[in-house]
PDB file of C-alpha atoms in Angstrom:
ATOM      1  CA  MET A  19      10.278  52.782 -72.687  1.00 61.00           C
ATOM      2  CA  LEU A  20      10.389  56.360 -71.407  1.00 73.00           C
ATOM      3  CA  ARG A  21       8.551  59.045 -73.340  1.00 79.00           C
ATOM      4  CA  LYS A  22       8.868  62.786 -72.761  1.00 81.00           C
ATOM      5  CA  PHE A  23       5.860  65.101 -72.648  1.00 79.00           C
ATOM      6  CA  LYS A  24       5.423  68.794 -72.071  1.00 83.00           C
ATOM      7  CA  ILE A  25       2.284  69.565 -70.083  1.00 84.00           C
ATOM      8  CA  ALA A  26       0.752  72.814 -68.872  1.00 84.00           C
ATOM      9  CA  ILE A  27      -1.056  73.091 -65.536  1.00 85.00           C
ATOM     10  CA  ASP A  28      -2.577  76.438 -64.588  1.00 84.00           C
ATOM     11  CA  GLY A  29      -0.370  78.152 -67.160  1.00 83.00           C
ATOM     12  CA  GLN A  30       2.835  76.581 -65.769  1.00 85.00           C
ATOM     13  CA  GLU A  31       4.685  74.281 -68.212  1.00 85.00           C
ATOM     14  CA  TYR A  32       6.348  71.075 -67.011  1.00 83.00           C
ATOM     15  CA  LEU A  33       8.547  68.577 -68.833  1.00 82.00           C
ATOM     16  CA  VAL A  34       7.723  65.035 -67.669  1.00 82.00           C
ATOM     17  CA  GLU A  35       9.016  61.579 -68.532  1.00 81.00           C
ATOM     18  CA  MET A  36       6.565  58.672 -68.452  1.00 79.00           C
ATOM     19  CA  GLU A  37       7.020  54.958 -68.783  1.00 76.00           C
ATOM     20  CA  GLU A  38       4.445  53.067 -70.814  1.00 70.00           C
ATOM     21  CA  ILE A  39       3.231  50.106 -68.731  1.00 72.00           C
ATOM     22  CA  GLY A  40       0.257  48.772 -70.715  1.00 64.00           C
ATOM     23  CA  GLY A  41       0.235  45.807 -73.110  1.00 52.00           C
ATOM     24  CA  ALA A  42       3.411  44.072 -74.286  1.00 48.00           C
ATOM     25  CA  PRO A  43       5.940  46.654 -72.919  1.00 45.00           C
ATOM     26  CA  ALA A  44       4.896  45.836 -69.321  1.00 43.00           C
ATOM     27  CA  ALA A  45       5.690  42.145 -69.799  1.00 43.00           C
ATOM     28  CA  SER A  46       9.127  42.931 -71.176  1.00 43.00           C
ATOM     29  CA  THR A  47      10.029  45.413 -68.411  1.00 43.00           C
ATOM     30  CA  PRO A  48      10.648  42.835 -65.599  1.00 46.00           C
ATOM     31  CA  VAL A  49      12.552  40.552 -67.967  1.00 44.00           C
ATOM     32  CA  ALA A  50      14.849  43.393 -68.979  1.00 44.00           C
ATOM     33  CA  THR A  51      15.625  44.293 -65.347  1.00 45.00           C
ATOM     34  CA  THR A  52      16.277  40.742 -64.084  1.00 43.00           C
ATOM     35  CA  PRO A  53      18.836  38.246 -65.363  1.00 46.00           C
ATOM     36  CA  PRO A  54      17.375  35.774 -67.894  1.00 45.00           C
ATOM     37  CA  ALA A  55      17.851  32.843 -65.489  1.00 46.00           C
ATOM     38  CA  ALA A  56      15.853  34.473 -62.655  1.00 45.00           C
ATOM     39  CA  PRO A  57      12.337  34.013 -64.136  1.00 48.00           C
ATOM     40  CA  VAL A  58      13.110  30.397 -65.088  1.00 46.00           C
ATOM     41  CA  GLN A  59      14.108  29.189 -61.594  1.00 46.00           C
ATOM     42  CA  PRO A  60      10.805  29.911 -59.789  1.00 46.00           C
ATOM     43  CA  THR A  61       8.743  28.196 -62.500  1.00 47.00           C
ATOM     44  CA  THR A  62      10.957  25.080 -62.617  1.00 45.00           C
ATOM     45  CA  ALA A  63      11.472  24.835 -58.836  1.00 43.00           C
ATOM     46  CA  PRO A  64       8.022  25.189 -57.226  1.00 45.00           C
ATOM     47  CA  PRO A  65       9.006  24.208 -53.644  1.00 47.00           C
ATOM     48  CA  VAL A  66       8.473  27.119 -51.270  1.00 46.00           C
ATOM     49  CA  ALA A  67      11.936  26.609 -49.730  1.00 43.00           C
ATOM     50  CA  ASP A  68      13.606  27.787 -52.971  1.00 42.00           C
ATOM     51  CA  ALA A  69      11.388  30.871 -53.394  1.00 41.00           C
ATOM     52  CA  PRO A  70      12.644  32.826 -50.333  1.00 42.00           C
ATOM     53  CA  ALA A  71      16.273  32.284 -51.337  1.00 41.00           C
ATOM     54  CA  GLN A  72      15.488  33.756 -54.773  1.00 42.00           C
ATOM     55  CA  SER A  73      13.438  36.635 -53.354  1.00 41.00           C
ATOM     56  CA  ALA A  74      16.273  37.797 -51.125  1.00 42.00           C
ATOM     57  CA  THR A  75      18.413  38.533 -54.170  1.00 42.00           C
ATOM     58  CA  SER A  76      15.971  40.050 -56.660  1.00 48.00           C
ATOM     59  CA  PRO A  77      12.258  40.194 -57.487  1.00 51.00           C
ATOM     60  CA  VAL A  78      11.035  37.698 -60.082  1.00 50.00           C
ATOM     61  CA  ALA A  79       8.720  38.094 -63.057  1.00 51.00           C
ATOM     62  CA  ALA A  80       5.066  37.500 -62.209  1.00 50.00           C
ATOM     63  CA  GLY A  81       3.243  34.266 -62.848  1.00 59.00           C
ATOM     64  CA  ALA A  82      -0.450  34.167 -63.720  1.00 63.00           C
ATOM     65  CA  ASP A  83      -1.531  33.638 -60.085  1.00 74.00           C
ATOM     66  CA  ALA A  84       0.813  36.149 -58.392  1.00 84.00           C
ATOM     67  CA  LEU A  85      -0.007  39.590 -57.006  1.00 89.00           C
ATOM     68  CA  THR A  86       2.232  42.057 -58.808  1.00 90.00           C
ATOM     69  CA  ALA A  87       3.708  45.424 -57.932  1.00 90.00           C
ATOM     70  CA  PRO A  88       1.437  48.169 -59.292  1.00 91.00           C
ATOM     71  CA  MET A  89       4.250  50.747 -59.290  1.00 92.00           C
ATOM     72  CA  PRO A  90       7.964  50.995 -58.582  1.00 94.00           C
ATOM     73  CA  GLY A  91       8.848  51.231 -54.913  1.00 94.00           C
ATOM     74  CA  THR A  92      10.351  49.604 -51.840  1.00 95.00           C
ATOM     75  CA  ILE A  93       8.781  46.858 -49.725  1.00 94.00           C
ATOM     76  CA  LEU A  94       8.482  48.316 -46.205  1.00 94.00           C
ATOM     77  CA  ARG A  95       6.626  45.524 -44.402  1.00 94.00           C
ATOM     78  CA  ILE A  96       5.308  42.062 -45.184  1.00 94.00           C
ATOM     79  CA  LEU A  97       2.167  41.481 -43.126  1.00 95.00           C
ATOM     80  CA  VAL A  98       1.626  37.748 -43.828  1.00 94.00           C
ATOM     81  CA  ASN A  99       3.650  34.532 -43.839  1.00 93.00           C
ATOM     82  CA  THR A 100       3.618  31.533 -46.157  1.00 92.00           C
ATOM     83  CA  GLY A 101       0.687  29.305 -45.177  1.00 93.00           C
ATOM     84  CA  ASP A 102      -1.450  32.134 -43.735  1.00 93.00           C
ATOM     85  CA  ALA A 103      -5.118  32.267 -44.768  1.00 93.00           C
ATOM     86  CA  VAL A 104      -6.128  35.647 -46.216  1.00 93.00           C
ATOM     87  CA  LYS A 105      -9.438  37.240 -47.145  1.00 93.00           C
ATOM     88  CA  GLN A 106     -10.123  39.349 -50.219  1.00 91.00           C
ATOM     89  CA  ASN A 107      -8.938  42.979 -49.737  1.00 92.00           C
ATOM     90  CA  GLN A 108      -6.880  42.044 -46.648  1.00 92.00           C
ATOM     91  CA  PRO A 109      -3.568  43.988 -46.596  1.00 93.00           C
ATOM     92  CA  VAL A 110      -0.642  41.615 -47.223  1.00 94.00           C
ATOM     93  CA  MET A 111       2.252  44.088 -47.505  1.00 94.00           C
ATOM     94  CA  ILE A 112       3.167  47.773 -47.504  1.00 94.00           C
ATOM     95  CA  LEU A 113       4.888  49.272 -50.557  1.00 94.00           C
ATOM     96  CA  GLU A 114       6.522  52.689 -50.280  1.00 93.00           C
ATOM     97  CA  ALA A 115       6.315  54.657 -53.512  1.00 90.00           C
ATOM     98  CA  MET A 116       6.801  58.398 -53.942  1.00 88.00           C
ATOM     99  CA  LYS A 117       7.150  58.817 -50.150  1.00 88.00           C
ATOM    100  CA  MET A 118       3.705  57.292 -49.587  1.00 91.00           C
ATOM    101  CA  GLU A 119       2.880  53.974 -47.952  1.00 92.00           C
ATOM    102  CA  ASN A 120       0.570  51.903 -50.169  1.00 92.00           C
ATOM    103  CA  GLU A 121      -1.236  48.777 -48.974  1.00 92.00           C
ATOM    104  CA  ILE A 122      -1.032  45.799 -51.298  1.00 91.00           C
ATOM    105  CA  VAL A 123      -4.192  43.758 -50.691  1.00 92.00           C
ATOM    106  CA  ALA A 124      -5.198  40.175 -51.487  1.00 91.00           C
ATOM    107  CA  ALA A 125      -7.156  39.909 -54.726  1.00 88.00           C
ATOM    108  CA  ALA A 126      -9.178  36.921 -53.468  1.00 89.00           C
ATOM    109  CA  ASP A 127      -9.638  34.622 -50.475  1.00 92.00           C
ATOM    110  CA  GLY A 128      -6.963  31.942 -50.213  1.00 92.00           C
ATOM    111  CA  VAL A 129      -3.759  30.757 -48.592  1.00 93.00           C
ATOM    112  CA  VAL A 130      -0.390  32.442 -49.102  1.00 92.00           C
ATOM    113  CA  SER A 131       1.620  29.903 -51.101  1.00 91.00           C
ATOM    114  CA  GLY A 132       4.702  32.026 -51.760  1.00 91.00           C
ATOM    115  CA  ILE A 133       6.319  35.344 -50.910  1.00 92.00           C
ATOM    116  CA  HIS A 134       8.655  36.471 -53.691  1.00 92.00           C
ATOM    117  CA  VAL A 135      10.159  39.600 -52.092  1.00 93.00           C
ATOM    118  CA  ALA A 136      11.799  40.527 -48.818  1.00 93.00           C
ATOM    119  CA  GLN A 137      11.528  43.632 -46.665  1.00 93.00           C
ATOM    120  CA  GLY A 138      13.651  46.387 -48.212  1.00 94.00           C
ATOM    121  CA  ASP A 139      13.529  45.000 -51.777  1.00 93.00           C
ATOM    122  CA  MET A 140      13.074  47.480 -54.618  1.00 94.00           C
ATOM    123  CA  VAL A 141      10.349  46.371 -57.058  1.00 94.00           C
ATOM    124  CA  ASN A 142       9.187  47.460 -60.491  1.00 93.00           C
ATOM    125  CA  PRO A 143       5.681  47.275 -61.992  1.00 91.00           C
ATOM    126  CA  GLY A 144       4.857  43.687 -62.862  1.00 89.00           C
ATOM    127  CA  ASP A 145       7.300  42.086 -60.405  1.00 90.00           C
ATOM    128  CA  ALA A 146       5.740  39.202 -58.488  1.00 89.00           C
ATOM    129  CA  LEU A 147       5.192  40.058 -54.831  1.00 90.00           C
ATOM    130  CA  ILE A 148       3.128  37.229 -53.357  1.00 91.00           C
ATOM    131  CA  THR A 149       1.224  34.178 -54.570  1.00 91.00           C
ATOM    132  CA  ILE A 150      -2.155  33.288 -53.074  1.00 89.00           C
ATOM    133  CA  ALA A 151      -3.692  29.920 -53.975  1.00 87.00           C
TER     134      ALA A 151
END
């Protein structure tokens, strides 16, 4: 849900629109942007072979164990492959947002069990990017 605010910085007034991403609205945002069938397929078809086919078309809603997009942007590079071992804070992909390259890092040590996006995909906050088990 977009909300409009008027802010003043150093005497200069700006009109800004912000999207609320905390609490329940964040969970509903990915569902509203993806078809209703898209979130169901990854949870009912856990084989890794089905996940890349889904990720090529559109990002999926995040599961409990997935790294999620912190902001809207475009996936520039994926730095790991399914089956790779990763360490906590190791960069796993590069997300371009607001003309800046942002590293998405592993939240914990583990093995990459699924990659839910492809290079060039546009993502929204809360979209699943990668699963590390």
